Coordinates of C-alpha atoms in Angstrom, one line a residue:
Chain U
M1 CA 49.4 -9.4 44.4
P2 CA 47.4 -10.9 47.2
G3 CA 49.5 -12.0 50.3
H4 CA 51.2 -15.3 50.7
D5 CA 48.2 -17.9 50.0
H6 CA 49.8 -21.0 50.1
H7 CA 49.9 -22.9 46.9
D8 CA 48.6 -26.6 47.0
H9 CA 51.7 -28.7 46.6
D10 CA 51.1 -32.4 45.9
H11 CA 54.4 -32.8 47.9
D12 CA 56.1 -32.2 51.5
H13 CA 57.4 -28.7 52.1
D14 CA 60.5 -30.5 53.6
H15 CA 63.6 -28.7 52.7
A16 CA 65.8 -31.6 53.6
L17 CA 64.2 -33.5 50.8
D18 CA 63.1 -30.5 48.3
P19 CA 65.6 -27.7 48.0
H20 CA 63.0 -25.8 45.9
A21 CA 60.1 -26.0 48.2
A22 CA 58.4 -22.7 48.9
V23 CA 60.3 -20.9 51.7
T24 CA 58.4 -19.5 54.8
E25 CA 59.0 -16.0 56.4
E26 CA 60.7 -18.2 59.3
E27 CA 62.9 -19.8 56.9
R28 CA 63.9 -16.7 55.3
R29 CA 65.0 -15.3 58.4
E30 CA 67.1 -18.2 59.2
F31 CA 68.4 -17.8 55.8
E32 CA 69.4 -14.1 56.4
L33 CA 71.0 -15.0 59.5
L34 CA 72.9 -17.8 57.6
E35 CA 74.1 -15.6 54.7
R36 CA 75.4 -13.1 57.2
S37 CA 77.0 -15.6 59.6
I38 CA 79.2 -17.1 56.5
R39 CA 79.8 -13.7 54.9
E40 CA 81.2 -12.0 58.2
L41 CA 83.3 -15.2 58.5
L42 CA 84.8 -15.0 55.2
I43 CA 85.3 -11.3 55.8
E44 CA 87.4 -12.3 58.9
K45 CA 89.4 -14.9 57.3
G46 CA 90.0 -12.2 54.5
V47 CA 88.7 -14.1 51.7
F48 CA 87.0 -10.9 50.6
T49 CA 86.4 -7.6 52.0
A50 CA 83.1 -5.7 53.2
D51 CA 84.0 -3.3 50.5
D52 CA 84.1 -6.4 47.9
V53 CA 80.6 -7.3 48.8
R54 CA 79.5 -3.6 48.4
R55 CA 80.9 -3.2 45.2
V56 CA 79.6 -6.2 43.7
I57 CA 75.8 -5.3 45.0
D58 CA 76.5 -1.9 43.8
R59 CA 77.4 -3.3 40.2
A60 CA 74.3 -5.3 40.1
A61 CA 72.0 -2.5 41.1
T62 CA 73.6 -0.3 38.1
R63 CA 71.2 -1.7 35.6
T64 CA 67.6 -0.4 35.6
P65 CA 64.6 -1.2 33.6
A66 CA 65.5 2.1 31.6
D67 CA 68.2 0.1 30.1
G68 CA 65.7 -2.5 28.8
A69 CA 63.4 0.2 27.8
R70 CA 66.3 1.5 25.4
V71 CA 66.7 -1.9 23.9
I72 CA 62.9 -2.2 23.1
A73 CA 62.5 1.3 21.7
R74 CA 65.6 0.8 19.3
A75 CA 63.5 -2.7 18.2
W76 CA 60.5 -0.7 17.9
T77 CA 62.0 1.9 15.8
D78 CA 64.6 -0.2 13.6
P79 CA 63.3 -3.3 12.2
A80 CA 67.0 -4.5 11.3
Y81 CA 68.0 -4.2 15.0
K82 CA 64.6 -6.0 15.9
K83 CA 66.0 -9.2 13.8
R84 CA 69.0 -8.9 15.3
L85 CA 67.9 -8.7 18.7
I86 CA 65.6 -11.5 18.4
E87 CA 68.3 -13.7 16.6
T88 CA 71.5 -13.0 18.3
P89 CA 70.3 -10.9 21.4
K90 CA 73.5 -10.9 23.5
E91 CA 75.4 -9.1 20.3
A92 CA 72.5 -7.0 19.6
V93 CA 72.3 -5.6 23.3
E94 CA 76.1 -5.3 23.3
E95 CA 75.6 -2.9 20.2
L96 CA 73.7 -0.4 22.5
G97 CA 77.2 -0.3 24.9
Y98 CA 76.0 -2.8 27.6
D99 CA 78.8 -5.2 28.4
L100 CA 77.0 -8.6 29.2
G101 CA 80.3 -10.7 29.9
P102 CA 80.9 -13.9 28.9
A103 CA 79.9 -15.6 32.4
E104 CA 76.6 -13.9 32.3
P105 CA 73.5 -16.3 31.3
N106 CA 72.3 -16.1 27.8
L107 CA 69.6 -13.9 27.0
V108 CA 66.4 -14.7 25.1
V109 CA 64.1 -12.2 23.5
L110 CA 60.3 -13.2 23.5
E111 CA 58.6 -11.3 20.6
Q112 CA 54.7 -10.6 21.7
S113 CA 52.4 -10.4 18.9
E114 CA 48.6 -9.9 18.3
R115 CA 48.3 -13.8 18.7
V116 CA 50.7 -14.6 21.5
H117 CA 51.3 -13.1 25.0
Y118 CA 54.4 -14.0 26.6
V119 CA 54.8 -13.9 30.6
V120 CA 57.9 -14.9 32.4
V121 CA 58.8 -16.7 36.0
C122 CA 61.3 -18.4 37.6
T123 CA 59.2 -21.0 39.6
L124 CA 62.4 -22.3 41.2
C125 CA 63.9 -19.1 42.4
S126 CA 64.0 -15.8 40.9
C127 CA 65.9 -15.9 37.7
Y128 CA 65.6 -12.7 36.1
P129 CA 67.4 -10.6 33.0
R130 CA 69.4 -8.6 35.6
V131 CA 72.1 -7.7 33.2
L132 CA 69.5 -5.4 31.3
L133 CA 66.7 -4.9 33.7
G134 CA 68.8 -4.9 37.1
P135 CA 67.3 -6.6 40.3
P136 CA 63.9 -8.3 39.8
P137 CA 61.0 -6.5 41.9
D138 CA 59.7 -8.0 45.1
W139 CA 56.8 -9.3 43.5
Y140 CA 58.7 -11.3 41.0
K141 CA 60.2 -13.1 43.8
S142 CA 57.4 -14.0 45.9
V143 CA 55.9 -17.2 46.2
A144 CA 52.4 -16.3 45.2
Y145 CA 53.8 -15.0 41.8
R146 CA 55.9 -18.0 41.3
A147 CA 53.2 -20.5 42.2
R148 CA 50.2 -19.1 40.7
V149 CA 51.5 -17.6 37.3
V150 CA 52.2 -21.2 35.7
R151 CA 49.0 -22.4 37.1
D152 CA 46.5 -19.4 36.4
P153 CA 48.3 -16.9 34.2
R154 CA 45.3 -15.3 33.0
G155 CA 43.9 -14.7 36.5
V156 CA 47.5 -13.4 37.8
L157 CA 47.5 -11.1 34.8
Q158 CA 43.8 -9.8 35.7
E159 CA 45.3 -9.0 39.1
F160 CA 48.1 -6.7 37.4
G161 CA 45.2 -5.1 35.6
T162 CA 45.8 -7.1 32.1
E163 CA 43.1 -8.7 30.6
I164 CA 44.2 -10.7 27.8
A165 CA 41.6 -11.7 25.0
S166 CA 40.2 -15.1 24.9
D167 CA 41.8 -16.0 21.5
V168 CA 45.1 -14.7 22.4
E169 CA 47.6 -17.3 23.4
V170 CA 49.1 -16.9 26.8
R171 CA 52.5 -18.5 26.9
V172 CA 54.2 -18.7 30.1
V173 CA 57.9 -19.0 30.1
D174 CA 59.6 -20.6 33.3
S175 CA 63.4 -19.7 33.4
T176 CA 64.7 -22.9 35.2
A177 CA 68.2 -22.9 33.8
D178 CA 70.9 -20.9 31.9
M179 CA 68.4 -18.8 29.8
R180 CA 67.2 -15.2 30.7
Y181 CA 64.2 -14.2 29.1
L182 CA 63.2 -10.7 27.9
V183 CA 59.6 -9.8 26.7
L184 CA 59.5 -7.8 23.7
P185 CA 56.1 -6.1 23.7
Q186 CA 54.1 -5.0 20.8
R187 CA 54.8 -1.3 20.2
P188 CA 51.6 0.6 21.5
K189 CA 48.8 1.9 19.0
G190 CA 49.2 5.7 18.7
S191 CA 52.8 6.1 19.2
E192 CA 53.5 6.3 15.6
R193 CA 55.2 10.0 15.9
L194 CA 57.1 9.4 19.1
N195 CA 60.8 9.2 18.3
E196 CA 63.0 6.5 20.1
S197 CA 63.4 8.1 23.5
E198 CA 59.8 9.4 23.8
L199 CA 59.0 5.4 23.1
S200 CA 61.7 4.2 25.5
R201 CA 59.6 6.0 28.5
L202 CA 56.6 3.7 27.4
V203 CA 58.4 0.9 28.3
T204 CA 57.7 -0.4 31.8
R205 CA 60.0 -2.8 33.8
D206 CA 56.6 -4.9 34.2
C207 CA 55.9 -5.1 30.3
M208 CA 59.5 -6.8 29.8
V209 CA 58.3 -9.2 32.2
G210 CA 54.8 -9.9 30.3
V211 CA 52.8 -9.1 33.3
T212 CA 51.5 -5.6 31.5
F213 CA 51.2 -3.8 28.2
P214 CA 53.6 -0.8 27.5
D215 CA 52.1 2.5 28.8
R216 CA 49.8 4.4 26.0
P217 CA 51.5 7.3 24.4
Chain W
M1 CA 69.6 -39.9 22.9
N2 CA 69.5 -37.5 20.1
L3 CA 66.7 -35.1 20.9
S4 CA 65.6 -32.3 18.3
I5 CA 63.3 -29.4 17.6
G6 CA 59.8 -30.6 17.2
D7 CA 60.2 -33.8 19.2
R8 CA 57.5 -34.9 21.6
V9 CA 59.1 -35.7 24.8
R10 CA 58.2 -36.8 28.4
V11 CA 59.9 -35.2 31.5
R12 CA 61.2 -37.9 33.6
A13 CA 59.3 -38.7 36.7
G14 CA 61.9 -39.1 39.3
D15 CA 62.2 -37.2 42.4
P16 CA 65.9 -37.3 43.3
P17 CA 67.3 -35.0 46.0
G18 CA 69.7 -32.3 45.4
H19 CA 69.8 -28.9 43.2
I20 CA 67.5 -29.9 40.3
R21 CA 66.4 -27.3 37.9
T22 CA 63.3 -29.5 36.5
P23 CA 60.3 -27.9 38.2
Y24 CA 58.3 -30.5 40.1
Y25 CA 55.2 -29.5 38.4
L26 CA 56.5 -30.8 34.9
R27 CA 57.7 -34.1 35.8
G28 CA 55.9 -37.0 34.1
K29 CA 54.4 -34.3 31.6
E30 CA 54.6 -34.5 27.8
G31 CA 55.6 -31.7 25.8
V32 CA 57.3 -30.7 22.7
I33 CA 60.8 -29.3 22.1
V34 CA 60.6 -25.6 20.5
A35 CA 64.2 -24.6 21.1
R36 CA 67.7 -26.2 21.6
W37 CA 70.0 -23.9 23.5
G38 CA 73.3 -25.7 23.4
E39 CA 75.6 -27.7 25.8
F40 CA 75.8 -26.5 29.4
R41 CA 77.7 -27.7 32.4
N42 CA 75.3 -29.9 34.5
P43 CA 74.1 -27.4 37.2
E44 CA 72.8 -30.3 39.6
E45 CA 76.5 -31.2 39.7
L46 CA 78.1 -27.7 39.7
A47 CA 75.8 -26.7 42.8
Y48 CA 78.0 -29.4 44.8
G49 CA 81.5 -28.0 43.8
K50 CA 82.1 -30.6 40.7
Q51 CA 82.9 -29.7 37.4
G52 CA 79.5 -30.7 36.0
L53 CA 80.9 -32.7 33.3
P54 CA 79.8 -34.2 30.8
K55 CA 78.0 -31.1 29.5
R56 CA 73.9 -31.5 29.1
T57 CA 71.9 -30.3 26.2
L58 CA 69.6 -27.5 27.2
F59 CA 66.0 -27.5 25.4
L60 CA 62.9 -25.1 25.7
V61 CA 59.8 -27.6 26.2
R62 CA 56.6 -26.3 25.4
F63 CA 53.4 -27.9 27.3
R64 CA 50.0 -27.4 26.7
Q65 CA 48.5 -25.9 30.0
C66 CA 45.6 -28.6 30.0
D67 CA 48.2 -31.2 29.8
V68 CA 49.9 -30.0 33.1
W69 CA 47.0 -28.8 35.1
P70 CA 43.9 -31.1 34.5
D71 CA 41.7 -28.3 36.0
F72 CA 43.3 -25.6 34.0
I73 CA 40.7 -22.6 33.4
G74 CA 42.8 -20.6 31.0
G75 CA 42.7 -20.8 27.2
A76 CA 42.6 -23.9 25.4
H77 CA 45.9 -23.0 23.6
D78 CA 47.6 -21.5 26.4
T79 CA 51.3 -22.9 27.2
V80 CA 53.9 -23.1 29.9
S81 CA 57.4 -23.8 28.7
A82 CA 60.4 -24.4 30.5
D83 CA 64.3 -25.0 30.0
I84 CA 65.0 -28.6 30.7
Y85 CA 68.3 -30.6 30.1
D86 CA 68.4 -33.7 28.0
H87 CA 68.9 -36.1 30.9
W88 CA 65.6 -35.3 31.9
L89 CA 63.8 -36.0 28.9
E90 CA 62.6 -39.1 27.0
Q91 CA 61.1 -39.6 23.8
A92 CA 57.3 -39.8 24.0

């Protein structure tokens, strides 16, 4: 991705008026300072401990793209599982031993085909299927990706090395609210003989966001 | 207002202050409801420590890119979809 080329918004970058305007580096430093001040005050007041904070961050970082890859590989090898994954994603993911918990946002699985290529973004912040993929990569949170992928998806995908044929429909999905989107890519050609665990190694984080295809066997 | 899958809708064009989950670039644009996700407490209220009631119905609305960006340079059938709460939508 190129650097922070500021996108031409048609309204003012004034956070007092628009809490979703792009965040500048200077503002980011201010927010970090604000976060630290509030956190330290709350620890001082005994609302929670520093160890509580550490544990929450630790838990959030436990999931990795390998967990999502396991789910995708299962869907590639078991058509009945794939059907359940699309129709009742939460239950299907829990079948594999992942506890998504009642408070977690809802999961939606977007199945790619020869005709349709899905790519996911959160233009408002950084909503991401963390329950399955862990924390999002920095580029996913960058202003450049968020502003540009809804505006010029094919151009952004090209920068990821992903060329989408002109007769394929590119569907950008902006996760603005209570749903989290996971892309189910097509099983790569030439992977017919691979077993589930070999297949899962072809499933990269980026292909589950839709910015690339799975690796070739 | 009873909206359902397949309905053509327009996103309200307002620009109220606050924790708004309707992206600015879609305001005033027309699209089609492609999924109904159910009822959720209103995040615009929850963000300020309120109860978020009444619950709002959340829809996935799909827009043709060329309807969103007049100078869109991608494919003619390319789309962008977003989750939008019912109080931001009106029948088009």
